Backbone as numpy.savetxt, mean C-alpha at the origin, in Angstrom:
# Nx Ny Nz CAx CAy CAz Cx Cy Cz
-0.77 13.67 -11.56 -0.74 12.88 -10.33 0.60 12.18 -10.22
1.20 12.32 -9.05 2.46 11.62 -8.79 2.38 10.89 -7.46
2.89 9.67 -7.46 2.96 8.87 -6.26 4.38 8.37 -6.12
5.00 8.64 -4.98 6.39 8.27 -4.76 6.46 7.36 -3.54
6.71 6.09 -3.78 6.80 5.11 -2.69 8.24 4.97 -2.22
8.39 4.73 -0.93 9.72 4.53 -0.36 9.61 3.68 0.90
10.75 3.25 1.41 10.77 2.52 2.67 11.04 1.04 2.57
11.14 0.52 1.37 11.43 -0.89 1.24 12.87 -1.21 1.62
13.17 -2.50 1.69 14.51 -2.91 2.02 14.57 -4.38 2.39
15.71 -4.76 2.89 15.93 -6.14 3.33 15.69 -6.21 4.83
14.89 -7.17 5.25 14.58 -7.33 6.66 14.49 -8.81 6.98
14.85 -9.17 8.19 14.77 -10.56 8.59 13.34 -10.94 8.94
12.99 -12.20 8.82 11.66 -12.65 9.24 11.38 -12.22 10.68
10.16 -11.75 10.91 9.78 -11.24 12.21 10.04 -9.76 12.39
10.75 -9.17 11.45 11.08 -7.76 11.55 9.96 -6.86 11.05
10.25 -5.56 11.04 9.25 -4.56 10.66 9.82 -3.59 9.64
8.94 -3.05 8.84 9.26 -1.97 7.91 8.06 -1.05 7.83
8.34 0.21 7.49 7.26 1.16 7.27 7.42 1.76 5.88
6.44 1.52 5.04 6.43 2.09 3.70 5.71 3.44 3.72
6.19 4.34 2.88 5.58 5.66 2.73 5.28 5.90 1.26
4.23 6.66 1.01 3.87 7.06 -0.34 3.50 8.54 -0.31
4.30 9.34 -0.98 4.04 10.77 -1.07 3.23 11.05 -2.32
2.10 11.71 -2.16 1.19 11.96 -3.27 1.12 13.45 -3.60
0.93 13.74 -4.86 0.77 15.12 -5.28 0.00 15.16 -6.59
-0.52 16.33 -6.92 -1.17 16.51 -8.20 -2.66 16.20 -8.22
-3.27 15.93 -7.09 -4.71 15.75 -7.02 -5.20 16.23 -5.66
-6.53 16.35 -5.53 -7.08 17.03 -4.35 -7.02 16.19 -3.08
-6.99 14.86 -3.22 -6.92 13.95 -2.07 -8.23 13.90 -1.31
-9.23 14.70 -1.65 -10.41 14.85 -0.80 -11.26 13.58 -0.68
-11.42 12.85 -1.75 -12.40 11.77 -1.78 -11.89 10.67 -2.71
-10.81 10.03 -2.32 -10.14 9.06 -3.15 -9.97 7.73 -2.42
-9.81 6.71 -3.20 -9.29 5.44 -2.70 -7.79 5.43 -2.94
-7.05 5.03 -1.92 -5.61 4.96 -2.06 -5.15 3.70 -1.34
-4.14 3.05 -1.88 -3.78 1.79 -1.26 -2.43 1.25 -1.68
-2.12 0.11 -1.09 -0.88 -0.61 -1.33 -1.18 -1.94 -2.00
-0.40 -2.25 -2.98 -0.50 -3.49 -3.71 0.90 -4.08 -3.81
0.97 -5.38 -4.04 2.28 -6.00 -4.17 2.25 -7.05 -5.25
3.44 -7.29 -5.80 3.59 -8.35 -6.80 4.91 -9.03 -6.58
4.83 -10.32 -6.36 6.01 -11.15 -6.21 6.32 -11.83 -7.54
7.55 -12.22 -7.77 7.90 -12.88 -9.04 7.02 -14.10 -9.29
6.45 -14.15 -10.48 5.65 -15.29 -10.85 4.25 -15.32 -10.26
3.88 -14.25 -9.59 2.56 -14.22 -8.96 1.78 -13.01 -9.46
0.46 -13.09 -9.32 -0.38 -11.98 -9.72 -0.29 -10.86 -8.68
-0.61 -9.67 -9.16 -0.67 -8.54 -8.24 -1.74 -8.78 -7.19
-1.46 -8.34 -5.97 -2.35 -8.58 -4.84 -2.65 -7.27 -4.13
-3.90 -7.06 -3.79 -4.25 -5.90 -2.98 -3.87 -6.16 -1.53
-2.97 -5.37 -0.98 -2.50 -5.56 0.38 -3.42 -4.84 1.37
-3.57 -3.55 1.16 -4.40 -2.75 2.05 -4.78 -1.46 1.36
-6.01 -1.03 1.56 -6.50 0.20 0.96 -7.26 1.02 2.00
-7.36 2.30 1.73 -8.08 3.21 2.64 -8.73 4.31 1.83
-9.86 4.78 2.29 -10.51 5.91 1.64 -10.06 7.19 2.33
-9.68 8.17 1.55 -9.08 9.37 2.14 -10.07 10.17 2.96
-11.35 10.16 2.57 -12.33 10.98 3.27 -12.86 10.30 4.53
-13.32 9.07 4.40 -13.99 8.40 5.52 -13.08 7.43 6.26
-11.91 7.17 5.74 -11.00 6.28 6.45 -11.40 4.83 6.44
-12.25 4.43 5.51 -12.63 3.03 5.41 -11.42 2.22 4.97
-11.22 1.07 5.58 -10.02 0.28 5.29 -10.35 -1.12 4.81
-9.40 -1.66 4.08 -9.44 -3.05 3.62 -8.06 -3.64 3.89
-8.05 -4.88 4.33 -6.80 -5.62 4.48 -6.95 -6.98 3.83
-5.95 -7.38 3.10 -5.92 -8.73 2.57 -5.80 -9.73 3.71
-6.32 -10.91 3.51 -6.33 -11.91 4.57 -4.93 -12.25 5.05
-3.97 -12.23 4.15 -2.62 -12.65 4.52 -1.88 -11.63 5.39
-2.41 -10.41 5.48 -1.71 -9.38 6.25 -2.50 -8.88 7.44
-3.71 -9.35 7.60 -4.54 -8.90 8.72 -3.85 -9.19 10.05
-3.86 -8.19 10.92 -3.23 -8.34 12.23 -1.74 -8.06 12.23
-1.15 -7.92 11.07 0.30 -7.65 10.99 0.59 -6.29 10.36
-0.21 -5.89 9.40 0.00 -4.63 8.69 -1.06 -3.61 9.10
-0.67 -2.34 9.11 -1.60 -1.26 9.42 -1.42 -0.14 8.40
-2.52 0.23 7.78 -2.49 1.33 6.81 -2.93 2.61 7.51
-2.33 3.72 7.13 -2.74 5.02 7.68 -2.47 6.10 6.65
-3.08 7.24 6.87 -2.92 8.35 5.94 -2.77 9.65 6.71
-2.09 10.59 6.11 -1.96 11.94 6.64 -2.58 12.86 5.61
-3.80 13.27 5.86 -4.53 14.06 4.87 -3.89 15.43 4.66
-3.28 15.99 5.69 -2.70 17.32 5.55 -1.51 17.31 4.59
-0.70 16.30 4.71 0.52 16.23 3.90 0.41 15.27 2.72
-0.77 14.71 2.51 -1.00 13.79 1.39 0.01 12.65 1.40
0.06 11.98 2.54 0.96 10.85 2.69 0.17 9.59 3.04
0.63 8.49 2.53 0.07 7.18 2.82 1.18 6.33 3.41
0.82 5.54 4.44 1.81 4.71 5.11 1.32 3.27 5.20
2.26 2.36 5.31 1.95 0.97 5.59 2.97 0.47 6.61
2.52 0.27 7.84 3.35 -0.31 8.88 3.25 -1.82 8.79
4.39 -2.45 8.57 4.41 -3.90 8.38 5.21 -4.53 9.52
4.52 -5.32 10.32 5.15 -6.00 11.45 5.13 -7.50 11.24
5.98 -8.18 11.98 6.06 -9.64 11.90 6.14 -10.11 10.45
7.06 -9.54 9.73 7.19 -9.85 8.31 7.61 -11.29 8.09
7.09 -11.86 7.02 7.36 -13.25 6.66 8.01 -13.30 5.28
8.73 -14.35 4.99 9.34 -14.46 3.66 8.32 -14.32 2.52
7.11 -14.78 2.75 6.08 -14.67 1.70 5.59 -13.25 1.49
6.02 -12.31 2.32 5.71 -10.90 2.09 6.67 -10.26 1.09
7.70 -10.99 0.70 8.67 -10.47 -0.26 7.99 -10.17 -1.59
8.12 -8.93 -2.03 7.47 -8.49 -3.26 7.87 -7.04 -3.52
7.52 -6.57 -4.71 7.57 -5.15 -4.99 6.22 -4.56 -4.57
6.27 -3.53 -3.76 5.07 -2.89 -3.23 4.83 -1.58 -3.98
3.60 -1.38 -4.41 3.20 -0.19 -5.15 2.09 0.53 -4.40
2.10 1.86 -4.48 0.94 2.60 -4.03 0.17 3.08 -5.26
-1.13 3.18 -5.11 -1.99 3.58 -6.22 -3.16 4.39 -5.67
-3.79 5.14 -6.56 -4.90 6.01 -6.17 -5.99 5.96 -7.23
-7.22 6.14 -6.79 -8.34 6.18 -7.71 -9.40 7.14 -7.18
-10.03 7.95 -8.05 -11.02 8.92 -7.58 -12.33 8.31 -7.10
-12.54 7.04 -7.31 -13.73 6.35 -6.79 -13.41 5.82 -5.40
-13.83 6.57 -4.37 -13.48 6.20 -3.00 -13.96 4.79 -2.65
-15.07 4.37 -3.24 -15.63 3.06 -2.92 -14.72 1.91 -3.28
-13.79 2.16 -4.17 -12.87 1.08 -4.56 -11.95 0.66 -3.43
-11.84 1.49 -2.42 -11.01 1.11 -1.27 -11.58 -0.12 -0.56
-12.88 -0.33 -0.66 -13.51 -1.45 0.04 -13.11 -2.80 -0.54
-12.74 -2.80 -1.83 -12.45 -4.06 -2.50 -10.97 -4.23 -2.77
-10.29 -3.09 -2.99 -8.83 -3.10 -3.07 -8.31 -4.09 -4.10
-8.97 -4.17 -5.25 -8.50 -5.10 -6.27 -7.38 -4.51 -7.11
-7.37 -3.20 -7.25 -6.40 -2.53 -8.09 -6.78 -2.42 -9.55
-7.73 -3.23 -9.98 -8.08 -3.23 -11.39 -8.79 -1.93 -11.76
-8.28 -1.27 -12.77 -8.85 -0.02 -13.23 -8.45 1.20 -12.43
-7.63 1.03 -11.40 -7.20 2.19 -10.63 -6.42 3.13 -11.53
-6.59 4.43 -11.29 -6.17 5.40 -12.30 -4.68 5.73 -12.28
-4.05 5.72 -11.14 -2.64 6.13 -11.09 -1.84 5.21 -10.17
-0.64 4.90 -10.63 0.25 4.02 -9.89 1.60 4.68 -9.71
2.20 4.46 -8.56 3.55 4.91 -8.33 4.55 3.85 -8.74
5.81 4.19 -8.66 6.84 3.19 -8.89 6.92 2.29 -7.67
7.43 1.13 -7.80 7.44 0.19 -6.69 8.63 0.37 -5.78
8.50 -0.22 -4.59 9.62 -0.31 -3.66 9.73 -1.77 -3.22
10.94 -2.30 -3.25 11.14 -3.73 -3.02 11.25 -4.02 -1.53
10.46 -4.98 -1.09 10.56 -5.50 0.27 11.06 -6.94 0.16
12.17 -7.21 0.82 12.79 -8.53 0.76 12.93 -9.05 2.19
12.15 -10.08 2.49 12.17 -10.66 3.84 12.97 -11.96 3.78
14.13 -11.92 4.36 15.02 -13.06 4.23 16.01 -13.07 5.39
16.39 -14.28 5.80 17.41 -14.41 6.84 18.79 -14.58 6.22
């Protein structure tokens, strides 16, 4: 299993970024897949998760209404559209996958089976 995250960068408050995660090495049919972030000195946080088969979604309270998760089942891609970014969104963002689709509902990240490398999002003026 390989997960390759990209799309991070420096953006001003109020700006937008779109993160991508390219997945390979598994069937993608019935998985939980999602985005997590970790800022310096803070615990890892579940940002948004989605189930590949049924499209069930989870959003953390801090990103609801600003971030949108989506998937491309044909190309095994995961996206995170981030709008109205705030300085507190600054973190390293990771994509992860787990064969238990139900884990997408809770999006805790604990016990998830595979993680990609992170991509840094820096929201600063």
